[in-house]
Each structure stands twice: as structure tokens, then as C-alpha cells.
Coordinates of C-alpha atoms and ligand atoms in Angstrom, one line a residue:
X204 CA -2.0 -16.5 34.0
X205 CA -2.2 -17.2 30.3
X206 CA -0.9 -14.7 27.9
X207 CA -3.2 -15.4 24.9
X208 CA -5.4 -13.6 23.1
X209 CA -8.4 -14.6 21.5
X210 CA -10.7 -12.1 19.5
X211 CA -14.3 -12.8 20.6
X212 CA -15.9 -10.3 18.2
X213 CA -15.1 -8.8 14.8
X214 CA -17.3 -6.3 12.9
X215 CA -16.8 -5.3 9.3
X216 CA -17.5 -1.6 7.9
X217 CA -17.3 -0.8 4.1
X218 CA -16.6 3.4 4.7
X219 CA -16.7 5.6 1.7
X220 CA -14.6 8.6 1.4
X221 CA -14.5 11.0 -1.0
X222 CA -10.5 11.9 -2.1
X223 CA -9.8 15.8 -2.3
X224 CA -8.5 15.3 -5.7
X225 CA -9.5 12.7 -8.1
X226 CA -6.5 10.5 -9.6
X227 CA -6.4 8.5 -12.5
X228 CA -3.8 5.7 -13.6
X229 CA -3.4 3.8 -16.6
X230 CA -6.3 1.6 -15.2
X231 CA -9.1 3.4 -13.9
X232 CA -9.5 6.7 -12.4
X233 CA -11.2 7.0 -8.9
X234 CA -13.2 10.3 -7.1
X235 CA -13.7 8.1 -3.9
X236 CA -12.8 4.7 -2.5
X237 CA -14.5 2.2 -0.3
X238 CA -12.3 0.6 2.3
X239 CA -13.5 -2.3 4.8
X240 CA -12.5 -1.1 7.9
X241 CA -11.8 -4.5 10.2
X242 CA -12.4 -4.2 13.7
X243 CA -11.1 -7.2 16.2
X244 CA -12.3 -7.3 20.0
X245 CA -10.8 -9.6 22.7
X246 CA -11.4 -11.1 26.1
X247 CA -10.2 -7.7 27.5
X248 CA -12.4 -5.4 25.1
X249 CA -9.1 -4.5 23.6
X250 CA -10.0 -3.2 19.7
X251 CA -7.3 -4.0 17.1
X252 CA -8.2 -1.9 13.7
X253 CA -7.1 -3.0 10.1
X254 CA -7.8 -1.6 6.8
X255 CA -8.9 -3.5 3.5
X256 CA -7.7 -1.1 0.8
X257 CA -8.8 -2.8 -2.2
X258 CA -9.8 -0.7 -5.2
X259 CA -13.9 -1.4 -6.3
X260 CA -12.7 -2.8 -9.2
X261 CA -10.5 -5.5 -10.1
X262 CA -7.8 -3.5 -12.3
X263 CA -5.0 -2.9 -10.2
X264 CA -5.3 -6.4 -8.2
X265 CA -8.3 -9.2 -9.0
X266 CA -9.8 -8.9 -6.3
X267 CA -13.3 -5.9 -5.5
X268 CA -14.6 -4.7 -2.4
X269 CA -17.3 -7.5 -2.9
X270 CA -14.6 -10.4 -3.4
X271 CA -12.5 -8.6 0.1
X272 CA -15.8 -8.9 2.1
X273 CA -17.1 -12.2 1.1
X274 CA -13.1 -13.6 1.8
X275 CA -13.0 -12.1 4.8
X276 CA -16.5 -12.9 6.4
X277 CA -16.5 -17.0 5.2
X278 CA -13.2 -17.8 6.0
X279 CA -10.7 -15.1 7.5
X280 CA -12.7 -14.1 10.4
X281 CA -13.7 -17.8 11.5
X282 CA -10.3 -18.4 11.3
X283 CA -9.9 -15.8 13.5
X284 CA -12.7 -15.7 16.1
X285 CA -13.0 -17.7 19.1
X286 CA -8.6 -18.9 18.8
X287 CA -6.1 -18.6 21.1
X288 CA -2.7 -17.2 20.2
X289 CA 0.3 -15.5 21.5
X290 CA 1.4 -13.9 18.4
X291 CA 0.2 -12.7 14.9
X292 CA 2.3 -15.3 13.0
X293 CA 0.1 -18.0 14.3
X294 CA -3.2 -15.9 13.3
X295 CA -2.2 -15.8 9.7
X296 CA -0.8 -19.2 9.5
X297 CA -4.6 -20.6 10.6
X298 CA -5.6 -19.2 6.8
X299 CA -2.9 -20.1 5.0
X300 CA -4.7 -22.6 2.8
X301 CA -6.5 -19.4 1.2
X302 CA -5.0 -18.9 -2.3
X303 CA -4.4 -15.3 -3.4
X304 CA -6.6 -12.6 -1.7
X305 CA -4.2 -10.6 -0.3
X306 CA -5.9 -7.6 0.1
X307 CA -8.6 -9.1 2.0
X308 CA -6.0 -10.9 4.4
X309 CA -3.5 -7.7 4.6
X310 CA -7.0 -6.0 6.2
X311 CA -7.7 -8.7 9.1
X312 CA -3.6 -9.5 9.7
X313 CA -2.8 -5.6 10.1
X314 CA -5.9 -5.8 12.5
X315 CA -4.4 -8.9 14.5
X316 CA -1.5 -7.0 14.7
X317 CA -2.9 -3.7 15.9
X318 CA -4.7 -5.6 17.9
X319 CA -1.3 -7.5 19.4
X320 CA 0.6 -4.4 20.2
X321 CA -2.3 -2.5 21.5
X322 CA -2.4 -5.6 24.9
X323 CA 1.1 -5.8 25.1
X324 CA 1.4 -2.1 25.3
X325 CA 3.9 -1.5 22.1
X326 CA 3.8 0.8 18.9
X327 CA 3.2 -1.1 15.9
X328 CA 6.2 -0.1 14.7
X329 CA 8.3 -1.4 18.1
X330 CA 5.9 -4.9 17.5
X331 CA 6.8 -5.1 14.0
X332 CA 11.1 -4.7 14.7
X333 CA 11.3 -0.8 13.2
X334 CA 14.0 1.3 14.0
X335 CA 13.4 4.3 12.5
X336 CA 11.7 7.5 14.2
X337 CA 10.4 8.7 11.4
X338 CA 9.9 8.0 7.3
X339 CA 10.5 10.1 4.5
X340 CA 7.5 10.5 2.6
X341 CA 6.9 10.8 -1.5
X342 CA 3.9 12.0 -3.2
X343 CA 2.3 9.4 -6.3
X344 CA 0.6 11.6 -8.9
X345 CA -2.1 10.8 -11.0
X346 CA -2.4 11.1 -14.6
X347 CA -3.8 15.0 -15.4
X348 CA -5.6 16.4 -17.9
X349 CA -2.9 18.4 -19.5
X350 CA 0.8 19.3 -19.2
X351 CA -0.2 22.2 -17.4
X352 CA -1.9 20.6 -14.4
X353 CA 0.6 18.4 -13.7
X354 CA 3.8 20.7 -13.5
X355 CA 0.8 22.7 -10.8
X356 CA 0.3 20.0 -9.1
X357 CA 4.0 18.8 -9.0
X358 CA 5.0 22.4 -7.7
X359 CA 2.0 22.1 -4.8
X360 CA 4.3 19.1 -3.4
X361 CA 7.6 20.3 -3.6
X362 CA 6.3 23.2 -2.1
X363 CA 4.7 21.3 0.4
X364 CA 8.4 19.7 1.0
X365 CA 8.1 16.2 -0.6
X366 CA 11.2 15.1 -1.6
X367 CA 10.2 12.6 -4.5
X368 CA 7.6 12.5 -6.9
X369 CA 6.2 9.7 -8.8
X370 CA 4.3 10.3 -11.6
X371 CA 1.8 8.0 -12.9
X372 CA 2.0 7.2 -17.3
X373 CA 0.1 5.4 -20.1
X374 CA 0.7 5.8 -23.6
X375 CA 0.6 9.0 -24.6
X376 CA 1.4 10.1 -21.6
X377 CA 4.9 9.2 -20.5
X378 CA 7.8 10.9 -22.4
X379 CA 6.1 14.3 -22.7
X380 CA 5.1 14.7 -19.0
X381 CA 8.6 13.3 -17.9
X382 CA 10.4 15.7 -20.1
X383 CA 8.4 18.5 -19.1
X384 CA 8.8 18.1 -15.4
X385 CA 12.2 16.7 -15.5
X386 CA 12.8 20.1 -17.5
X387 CA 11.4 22.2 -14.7
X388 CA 13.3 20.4 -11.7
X389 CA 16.3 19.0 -13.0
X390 CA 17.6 17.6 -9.3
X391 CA 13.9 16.7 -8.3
X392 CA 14.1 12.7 -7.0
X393 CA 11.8 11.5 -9.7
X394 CA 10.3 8.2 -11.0
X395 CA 7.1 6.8 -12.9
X396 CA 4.6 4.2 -12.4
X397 CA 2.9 2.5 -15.2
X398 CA 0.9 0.1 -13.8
X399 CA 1.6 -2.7 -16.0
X400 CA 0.6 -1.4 -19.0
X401 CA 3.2 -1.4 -21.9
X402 CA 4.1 -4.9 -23.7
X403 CA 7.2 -6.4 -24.7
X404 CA 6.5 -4.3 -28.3
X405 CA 7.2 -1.1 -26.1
X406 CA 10.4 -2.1 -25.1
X407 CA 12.2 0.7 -27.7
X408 CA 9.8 3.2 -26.6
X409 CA 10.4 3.1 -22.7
X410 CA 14.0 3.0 -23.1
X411 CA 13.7 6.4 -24.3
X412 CA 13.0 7.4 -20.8
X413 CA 16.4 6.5 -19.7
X414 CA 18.0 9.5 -20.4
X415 CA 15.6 11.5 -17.6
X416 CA 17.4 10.8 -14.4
X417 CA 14.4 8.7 -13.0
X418 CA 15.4 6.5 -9.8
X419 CA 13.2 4.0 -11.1
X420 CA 10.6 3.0 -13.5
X421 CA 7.6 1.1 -12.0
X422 CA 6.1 -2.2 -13.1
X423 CA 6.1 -1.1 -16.8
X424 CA 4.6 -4.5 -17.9
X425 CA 2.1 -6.6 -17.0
X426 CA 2.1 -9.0 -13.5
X427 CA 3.2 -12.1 -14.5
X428 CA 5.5 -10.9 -17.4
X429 CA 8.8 -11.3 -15.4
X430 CA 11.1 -11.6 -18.3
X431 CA 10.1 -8.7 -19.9
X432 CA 10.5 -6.4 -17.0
X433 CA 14.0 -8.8 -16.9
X434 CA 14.7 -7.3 -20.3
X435 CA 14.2 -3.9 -20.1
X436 CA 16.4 -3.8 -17.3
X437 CA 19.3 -5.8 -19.5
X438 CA 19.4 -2.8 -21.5
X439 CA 18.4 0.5 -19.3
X440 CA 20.5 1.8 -16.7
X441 CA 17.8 2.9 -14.7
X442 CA 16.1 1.0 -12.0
X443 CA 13.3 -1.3 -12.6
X444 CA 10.9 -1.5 -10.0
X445 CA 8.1 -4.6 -9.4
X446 CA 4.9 -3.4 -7.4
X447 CA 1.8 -6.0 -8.9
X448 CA 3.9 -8.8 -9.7
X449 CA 5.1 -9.1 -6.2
X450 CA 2.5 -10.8 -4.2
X451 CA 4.4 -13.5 -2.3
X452 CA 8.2 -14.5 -1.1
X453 CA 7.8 -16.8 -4.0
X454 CA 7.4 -14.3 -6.3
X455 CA 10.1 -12.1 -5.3
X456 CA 12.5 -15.2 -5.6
X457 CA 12.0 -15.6 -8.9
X458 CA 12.2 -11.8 -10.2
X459 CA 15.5 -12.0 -8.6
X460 CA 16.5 -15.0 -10.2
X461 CA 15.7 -13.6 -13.4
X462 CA 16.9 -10.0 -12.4
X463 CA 14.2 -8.7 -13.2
X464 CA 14.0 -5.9 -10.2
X465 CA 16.6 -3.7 -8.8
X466 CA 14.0 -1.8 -6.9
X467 CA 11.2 -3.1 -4.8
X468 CA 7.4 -1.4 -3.7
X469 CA 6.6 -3.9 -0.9
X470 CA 3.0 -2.7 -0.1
X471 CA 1.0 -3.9 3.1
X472 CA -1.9 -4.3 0.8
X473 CA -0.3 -6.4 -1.8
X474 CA 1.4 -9.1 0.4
X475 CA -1.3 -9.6 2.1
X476 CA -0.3 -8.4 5.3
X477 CA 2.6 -7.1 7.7
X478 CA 4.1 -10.4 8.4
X479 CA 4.5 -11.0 4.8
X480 CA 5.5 -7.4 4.0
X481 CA 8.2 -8.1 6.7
X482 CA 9.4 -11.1 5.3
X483 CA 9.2 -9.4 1.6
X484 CA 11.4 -6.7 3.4
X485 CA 14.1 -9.1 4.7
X486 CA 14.5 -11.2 2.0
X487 CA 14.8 -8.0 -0.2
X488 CA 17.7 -6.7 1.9
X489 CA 19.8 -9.6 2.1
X490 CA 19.7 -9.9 -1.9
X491 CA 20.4 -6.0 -1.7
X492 CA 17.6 -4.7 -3.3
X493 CA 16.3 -0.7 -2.7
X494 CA 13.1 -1.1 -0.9
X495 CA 10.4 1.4 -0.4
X496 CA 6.6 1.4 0.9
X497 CA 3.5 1.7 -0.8
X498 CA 0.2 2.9 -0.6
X499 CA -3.4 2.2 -2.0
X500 CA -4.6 5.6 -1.1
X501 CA -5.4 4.5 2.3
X502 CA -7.4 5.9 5.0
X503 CA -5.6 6.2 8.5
X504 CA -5.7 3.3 9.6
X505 CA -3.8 1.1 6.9
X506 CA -1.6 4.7 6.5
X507 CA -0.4 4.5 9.9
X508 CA 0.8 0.7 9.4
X509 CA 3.0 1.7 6.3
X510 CA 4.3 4.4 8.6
X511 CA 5.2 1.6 11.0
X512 CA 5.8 -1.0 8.6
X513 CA 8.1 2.0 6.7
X514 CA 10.7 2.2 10.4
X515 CA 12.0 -1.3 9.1
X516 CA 15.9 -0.5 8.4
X517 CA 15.6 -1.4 4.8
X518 CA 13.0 1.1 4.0
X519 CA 15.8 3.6 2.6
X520 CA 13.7 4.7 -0.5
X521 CA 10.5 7.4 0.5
X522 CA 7.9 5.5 0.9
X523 CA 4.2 6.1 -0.8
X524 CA 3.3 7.5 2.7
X525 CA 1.9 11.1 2.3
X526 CA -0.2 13.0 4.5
X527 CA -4.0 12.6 4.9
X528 CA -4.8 15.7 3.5
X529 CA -3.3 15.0 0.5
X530 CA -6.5 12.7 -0.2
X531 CA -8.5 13.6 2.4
X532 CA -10.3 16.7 4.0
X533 CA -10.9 14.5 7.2
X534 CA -9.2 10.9 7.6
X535 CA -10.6 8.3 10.1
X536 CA -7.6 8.5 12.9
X537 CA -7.0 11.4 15.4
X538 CA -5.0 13.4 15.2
X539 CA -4.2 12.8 10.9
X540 CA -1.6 11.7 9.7
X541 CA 1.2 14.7 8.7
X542 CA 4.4 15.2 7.0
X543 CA 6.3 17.9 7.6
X544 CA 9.1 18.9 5.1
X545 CA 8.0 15.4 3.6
X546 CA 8.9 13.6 6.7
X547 CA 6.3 11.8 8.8
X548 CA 7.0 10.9 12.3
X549 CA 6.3 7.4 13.5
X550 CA 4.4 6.9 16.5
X551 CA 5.5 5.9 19.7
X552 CA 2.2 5.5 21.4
X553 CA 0.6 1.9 22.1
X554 CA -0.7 0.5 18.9
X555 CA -1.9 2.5 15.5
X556 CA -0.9 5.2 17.9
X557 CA -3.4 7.6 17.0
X558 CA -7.1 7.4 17.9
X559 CA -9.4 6.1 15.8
X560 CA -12.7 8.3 15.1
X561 CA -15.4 6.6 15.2
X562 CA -18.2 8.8 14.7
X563 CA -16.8 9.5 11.0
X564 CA -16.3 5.8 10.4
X565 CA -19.8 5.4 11.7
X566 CA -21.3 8.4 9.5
X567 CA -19.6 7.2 6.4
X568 CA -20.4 3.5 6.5
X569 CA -22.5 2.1 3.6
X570 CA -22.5 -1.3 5.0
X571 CA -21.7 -3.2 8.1
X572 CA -21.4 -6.7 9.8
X573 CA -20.8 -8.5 13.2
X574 CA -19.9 -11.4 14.0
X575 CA -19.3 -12.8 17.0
X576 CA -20.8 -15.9 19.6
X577 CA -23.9 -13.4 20.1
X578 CA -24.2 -13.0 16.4
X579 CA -24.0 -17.2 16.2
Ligands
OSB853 O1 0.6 1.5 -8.3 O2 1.3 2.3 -6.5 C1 0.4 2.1 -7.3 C2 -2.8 3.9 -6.0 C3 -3.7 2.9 -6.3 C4 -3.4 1.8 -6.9 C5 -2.0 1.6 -7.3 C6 -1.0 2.5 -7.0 C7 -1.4 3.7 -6.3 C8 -0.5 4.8 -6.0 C9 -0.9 5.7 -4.9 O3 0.5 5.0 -6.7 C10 0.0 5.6 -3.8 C11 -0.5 6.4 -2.6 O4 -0.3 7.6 -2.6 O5 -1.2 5.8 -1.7
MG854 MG1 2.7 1.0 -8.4

């Protein structure tokens, strides 16, 4: 008896949900998201489920929801659909002439995967190699209208038990904010994210925040501008910390061969899917990096593979991996994802590990597609 697989049937569905508090960055500022929730079918009727977590817009990454969709239905899936494999590897590797468009990929790889586990009766986490029960957990903040709102909002999640926060800055909102809160939690794990969007002329001005404690500062400069992240970190004793100019191996050889990380964010999302996130992960370790996970805000389905993905040994930062309700009243797997005391348990069941609800995918779809032999 053969021990293939081979996905007979994919369907695609773009689900809006509304998050329970709106967050802004130095790039846009978002109320709601629309994911592409990828769903695979075999032989068997097996479902494997991924999650496309591009933003709408192409600030954070190039690509949209559009781009993700069109990628995904002219050349991932018919990569995908009607081929026989035995293990995820070979799945990805039949689109590997597809430049760039990792979020689109991360969605239908985390789905082969998913799928994978699901028929050979193993957790995610087990398929993937992870060796950790459970994840510690920190909480990414958003840029807030005043001083005020963000010490409440950083007091919600340390009351809530998270044991780092990361707090999003711009200019005009960097030294303030991280003096204030540093100010109010002197021992609080802390770091900031600027999403790429100082220059090399701001190199004076973010050295300022080295005297804060921060366990990192995260991709202060733009993607490709490897030597100036290299610079800053020449002269700052904190950590730097890449997230957007990391999208392949590649990538993450040459940031170390300019030292231009000390820290790494290996997202899901970003690497355009688990296999590459696990390679990301081992290359980081043996160069000795501090490695963490992620997270685009995702609904529970691309939340519970950076839990899994998060059990790999050299996870030992907390990972962007908080729990549903922190975005959403009601996420798409059953029962949501928690964290309690900032630690989120990773399941043992076969799969995602948790249910997936389909009557709320269904009732917030805004747009959906088959295909499949019947749909040929
Ligand atoms: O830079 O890590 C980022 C959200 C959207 C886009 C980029 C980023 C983020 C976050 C949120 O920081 C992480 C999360 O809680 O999922
Ligand atoms: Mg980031």
C-alpha cells in the first residue's frame, strides 16, 4: 500500500475579522484583517488548514491579499493538486521557481503540513521536530494615541501575566514612550519594533535608546539596508533584531556575515512557510543567534502553527504568540487559543490540534474558491 498523499481538492476563503483593539505601526494602522484561509483535501477526505496572513496592503511586506490570492490560485495550488508525495519538503520544492511571495506560499505549505500530520496521526509540533510542551508568549503593542493609553494598555498585559512587551515606535514616538514605561516597570522584559522606518541619518537618535534596558531593538531600518542595521549594532550594546529583511536562508547568511543581527524574529509568514522557518531556525542556532516567533496578528489557524513551530529548541526568546482574545472576540479554531500566566500550551492532539469552526469561517467569508478535477 502506498503511503502518499495527494490533495485532490483545495478551496480558498478570504475571512474578515474584526480585531478587538485597533493597532497601528509606523506603516499603517488596521481595525480588521482579511486572511485567506487555505483548505487542502486528499484521497482520504483528510482537510489540512493553512493561513495566508498578509496585511491588505503592501507596507509591511509587497505583497496584498489580491497579490496572495492570484499567487496562490495560478501557480501554488496546481502545483499542489492532483501530486503525489510523502512529505511536505517535496510539496514546496514543486514551487520553488516562484520568486518572493512568501506569504502566499507560508499559507498553502502550513496547509500541506497540517495536512501531513493530520494522516499520519502527529501534532504539528511532533511533525515539525518541537520539543517543548509549551511557549512563552509576549504581547506586541501598537502605537496609541497618548502616553496615557499605552502605560493602560501595557498594565492590562502584565496583569494578564505576559512576561515581555514589545512596543511598536516611529518618530515621535520612541524615546518618550520607552522612557515612560521603562520608568513604570523597571525589570519588565522589554523591547521595540520599528518596522523599518528610521535611516542611516537616525543613527544618533536611536542610540539614545540604549541606555533603557531593551532586549532588543527591532528592524530599525529599512529591508534591504543591512549595513546600517550592521552599524547601529557596532556601536549599541543592545540587541539588534531583523524581522523584514529576513525572508530567505540567503538572507540570513548575509546579515550574519555583516553582523548585522544578534537577535532573530523568524516568522511563519515571512519565510514563506514552516519548512523554511525551520531551516531559518537551525541555521540561526548553530551561528548562536537568540531566536524568537512572530506573528502577523493571525487567526487560529496560522496562531496554532507558531505555537508549534515556537516547541523548536531554539525558540528561547517569547515568541509573538498571544492569546486569541487579545485580537479577537471569537477566533476560527475550537477551543481558542490561551495563555495562561503568558504561557501557551502546545498541542498534543493530531494536527493543528484544535478544531477548526467552520460555521464562523463560513459566516465571515467575503470571497471563496474551489478548485479541484470537478471544478476543471
Ligand atoms: O513587525 O512584528 C511585526 C503585526 C503586523 C505586522 C508586523 C508586525 C506585527 C506585530 C504583531 O508586531 C505581532 C502579533 O501579535 O501577531
Ligand atoms: Mg517586527
Amino acid at each position: 500500500m502506498s503511503t502518499d498523499l495527494k490533495v485532490v481538492s483545495a478551496r480558498l476563503h478570504r475571512v474578515r475579522m474584526p480585531l478587538v483593539h485597533a493597532f497601528r505601526t509606523s506603516s499603517h494602522r488596521k481595525t480588521f484583517l482579511d486572511h485567506i484561509v487555505v483548505e487542502l483535501t486528499d484521497a482520504s477526505g483528510a482537510t489540512g488548514w493553512g493561513e495566508i496572513a498578509s496585511s491588505s496592503d503592501p507596507f509591511y511586506a509587497p505583497e496584498t491579499v489580491e497579490t496572495c490570492w492570484h499567487i496562490a490560485e495560478r501557480y501554488l495550488l496546481p502545483a499542489v493538486l492532483g501530486a503525489t508525495w510523502e512529505h511536505p519538503e517535496q510539496v514546496s520544492a514543486r514551487w520553488a521557481k516562484v520568486r518572493g511571495n512568501q506569504f502566499a506560499k507560508a499559507g498553502v505549505d502550513m496547509a500541506v503540513w497540517v495536512l501531513w500530520a493530520t494522516v499520519r496521526g502527529r501534532s504539528l509540533a511532533a511533525a515539525l521536530g518541537g520539543t517543548r510542551s509549551d511557549v512563552v508568549a509576549g504581547v506586541s503593542l501598537g502605537i496609541e494615541p497618548t502616553i496615557d493609553d499605552l502605560l493602560a494598555e501595557v498594565e492590562h498585559q502584565v496583569a494578564a501575566g505576559y512576561p515581555r512587551v514589545k512596543l511598536k515606535i516611529a518618530p515621535g514616538w520612541d524615546v518618550e514612550p520607552v522612557r515612560a514605561v521603562r520608568a513604570a516597570y523597571p525589570e519588565l522584559d522589554l523591547h521595540v519594533d520599528a518596522n523599518g522606518i528610521y535611516t542611516a541619518a537616525d543613527l544618533a537618535h536611536l542610540r539614545q535608546l540604549d541606555e533603557y534596558g531593551l532586549t532588543m531593538i527591532e528592524q530599525p531600518f529599512g529591508p534591504r539596508d543591512l549595513l546600517t542595521h550592521a552599524a547601529l549594532q557596532r556601536t549599541i550594546g543592545t540587541p539588534v533584531c531583523l524581522d523584514e529583511s529576513i525572508e530567505t536562508v540567503d538572507d540570513l547568511e548575509t546579515a550574519l556575515a555583516l553582523e548585522a543581527l544578534q537577535v532573530l524574529n523568524i516568522k511563519v509568514s515571512r519565510m514563506g512557510g514552516l519548512t523554511a522557518a525551520r531551516a531559518a531556525h537551525d541555521r540561526a542556532q548553530d551561528a548562536g543567534l537568540r531566536v524568537w516567533c512572530g506573528g502577523m496578528h493571525e487567526f487560529g489557524i496560522g496562531r496554532l502553527a507558531n505555537v508549534a513551530l515556537s516547541s523548536l529548541p531554539g525558540f528561547t526568546l517569547p515568541s509573538d504568540v498571544s492569546a486569541s482574545e487579545k485580537y479577537y472576540a471569537r477566533d476560527i479554531v475550537e477551543p481558542a487559543v490561551v495563555a495562561v500566566r503568558g504561557v501557551v500550551q502546545v498541542p498534543g492532539a493530531t494536527g493543528l490540534g484544535h478544531t477548526v469552526d467552520r460555521a464562523l469561517i463560513a459566516a465571515n467569508t467575503v470571497d471563496e474558491l474551489a478548485l479541484g478535477p470537478e471544478q476543471e
